[in-house]
Amino acid sequence: EAQADDCSKKLDRATKLIGGLGGEKDRWGEASATLGGIYNNIVGDVLIASGVVSYLGPFTATFRDRIIAQWIELCKDKKVPCSEKFQLTDTLGDAVKIRAWNIDGLPKDSFSIDNGIITSQ
């Protein structure tokens, strides 16, 4: 009877554990889908990022956005997968560095952060 009690308690704990991990399956599924999208677009995103770092540093945000949109269209025409809404911070950004820059006084707008990324490459 003691063994049956012990087994019953173990079964209850296992059931609770499995129930608690149910949300983890969903979270891991979402993370997998997100990473799959990033993986599929990595070639085009790195191509665009290298162009931004190499050529677009001295230009305004408006001009950069216009050129990036043209590069995205060129990638589509050449069947090179890339993100529809390319962001330099998504490709080359380091969240810890960016946070440190913000603490040191860098504005939090994307243009300033992109400038920080460009100058640090």
Coordinates of C-alpha atoms in Angstrom, one line a residue:
E1 CA 0.0 0.0 0.0
A2 CA 2.9 2.4 0.7
Q3 CA 4.3 1.7 -2.8
A4 CA 0.9 2.4 -4.3
D5 CA 0.7 5.7 -2.4
D6 CA 4.2 6.6 -3.5
C7 CA 3.4 5.8 -7.1
S8 CA 0.2 7.8 -6.9
K9 CA 2.1 10.9 -5.6
K10 CA 4.7 10.5 -8.3
L11 CA 2.0 10.3 -11.0
D12 CA 0.4 13.4 -9.6
R13 CA 3.7 15.3 -9.7
A14 CA 4.4 14.1 -13.2
T15 CA 1.0 15.2 -14.4
K16 CA 1.5 18.7 -12.8
L17 CA 4.9 19.0 -14.4
I18 CA 3.6 18.1 -17.8
G19 CA 0.7 20.5 -17.4
G20 CA 3.1 23.3 -16.5
L21 CA 5.3 22.6 -19.5
G22 CA 2.4 22.8 -21.9
G23 CA 2.9 26.6 -22.4
E24 CA 6.6 25.9 -23.0
K25 CA 5.7 23.9 -26.1
D26 CA 3.8 26.8 -27.5
R27 CA 6.6 29.2 -26.7
W28 CA 9.2 27.0 -28.3
G29 CA 7.0 26.6 -31.4
E30 CA 6.8 30.4 -31.8
A31 CA 10.5 30.7 -31.3
S32 CA 11.2 28.1 -33.9
A33 CA 8.9 29.8 -36.4
T34 CA 10.6 33.2 -35.8
L35 CA 14.1 31.7 -36.1
G36 CA 13.0 29.9 -39.3
G37 CA 12.0 33.2 -40.8
I38 CA 15.3 34.8 -39.8
Y39 CA 17.2 31.8 -41.2
N40 CA 15.4 32.0 -44.6
N41 CA 16.2 35.8 -44.9
I42 CA 19.7 35.8 -43.6
V43 CA 21.5 36.1 -47.0
G44 CA 19.5 39.1 -48.2
D45 CA 19.5 40.8 -44.8
V46 CA 23.3 40.5 -44.5
L47 CA 23.6 41.7 -48.1
I48 CA 21.5 44.8 -47.4
A49 CA 23.2 45.4 -44.0
S50 CA 26.7 45.3 -45.7
G51 CA 25.4 47.9 -48.2
V52 CA 24.1 50.1 -45.4
V53 CA 27.4 50.0 -43.5
S54 CA 29.5 50.5 -46.6
Y55 CA 27.6 53.2 -48.4
L56 CA 24.8 54.8 -46.5
G57 CA 26.5 56.2 -43.4
P58 CA 26.7 59.8 -44.4
F59 CA 23.1 60.1 -45.6
T60 CA 19.8 61.1 -44.0
A61 CA 17.3 58.6 -42.6
T62 CA 14.8 59.4 -45.5
F63 CA 17.4 58.7 -48.2
R64 CA 18.6 55.5 -46.4
D65 CA 15.0 54.2 -46.2
R66 CA 14.5 55.0 -50.0
I67 CA 17.7 53.2 -51.0
I68 CA 17.0 50.2 -48.7
A69 CA 13.5 49.9 -50.2
Q70 CA 15.2 49.8 -53.7
W71 CA 17.6 47.1 -52.5
I72 CA 14.8 45.0 -51.1
E73 CA 13.1 45.2 -54.5
L74 CA 16.3 44.2 -56.2
C75 CA 16.6 41.2 -53.9
K76 CA 13.1 40.2 -54.7
D77 CA 13.8 40.5 -58.5
K78 CA 16.9 38.4 -58.2
K79 CA 15.0 35.8 -55.9
V80 CA 17.3 36.6 -52.9
P81 CA 15.1 36.2 -49.8
C82 CA 15.2 39.2 -47.4
S83 CA 13.0 40.7 -44.7
E84 CA 10.2 42.9 -46.0
K85 CA 10.8 45.4 -43.3
F86 CA 14.6 45.4 -43.0
Q87 CA 16.1 46.9 -39.9
L88 CA 19.8 47.2 -39.4
T89 CA 19.4 46.6 -35.7
D90 CA 17.7 43.3 -36.4
T91 CA 20.7 42.1 -38.5
L92 CA 23.7 43.6 -36.9
G93 CA 22.5 45.1 -33.6
D94 CA 23.7 43.9 -30.2
A95 CA 21.0 44.6 -27.6
V96 CA 23.6 44.9 -24.8
K97 CA 25.7 47.4 -26.7
I98 CA 22.7 49.4 -27.8
R99 CA 21.5 49.6 -24.2
A100 CA 24.9 50.8 -23.1
W101 CA 24.9 53.5 -25.8
N102 CA 21.4 54.6 -24.6
I103 CA 22.7 54.8 -21.0
D104 CA 25.6 56.9 -22.2
G105 CA 23.2 59.3 -23.9
L106 CA 22.6 58.1 -27.4
P107 CA 19.0 58.8 -28.4
K108 CA 16.8 55.8 -28.8
D109 CA 15.6 56.5 -32.3
S110 CA 16.5 54.0 -35.0
F111 CA 18.6 56.5 -37.0
S112 CA 20.9 57.2 -34.1
I113 CA 21.2 53.5 -33.2
D114 CA 21.9 52.7 -36.9
N115 CA 24.6 55.3 -36.9
G116 CA 26.1 53.7 -33.8
I117 CA 26.1 50.3 -35.5
I118 CA 27.6 51.8 -38.7
T119 CA 30.4 53.5 -36.8
S120 CA 31.2 50.4 -34.7
Q121 CA 31.6 48.0 -37.7

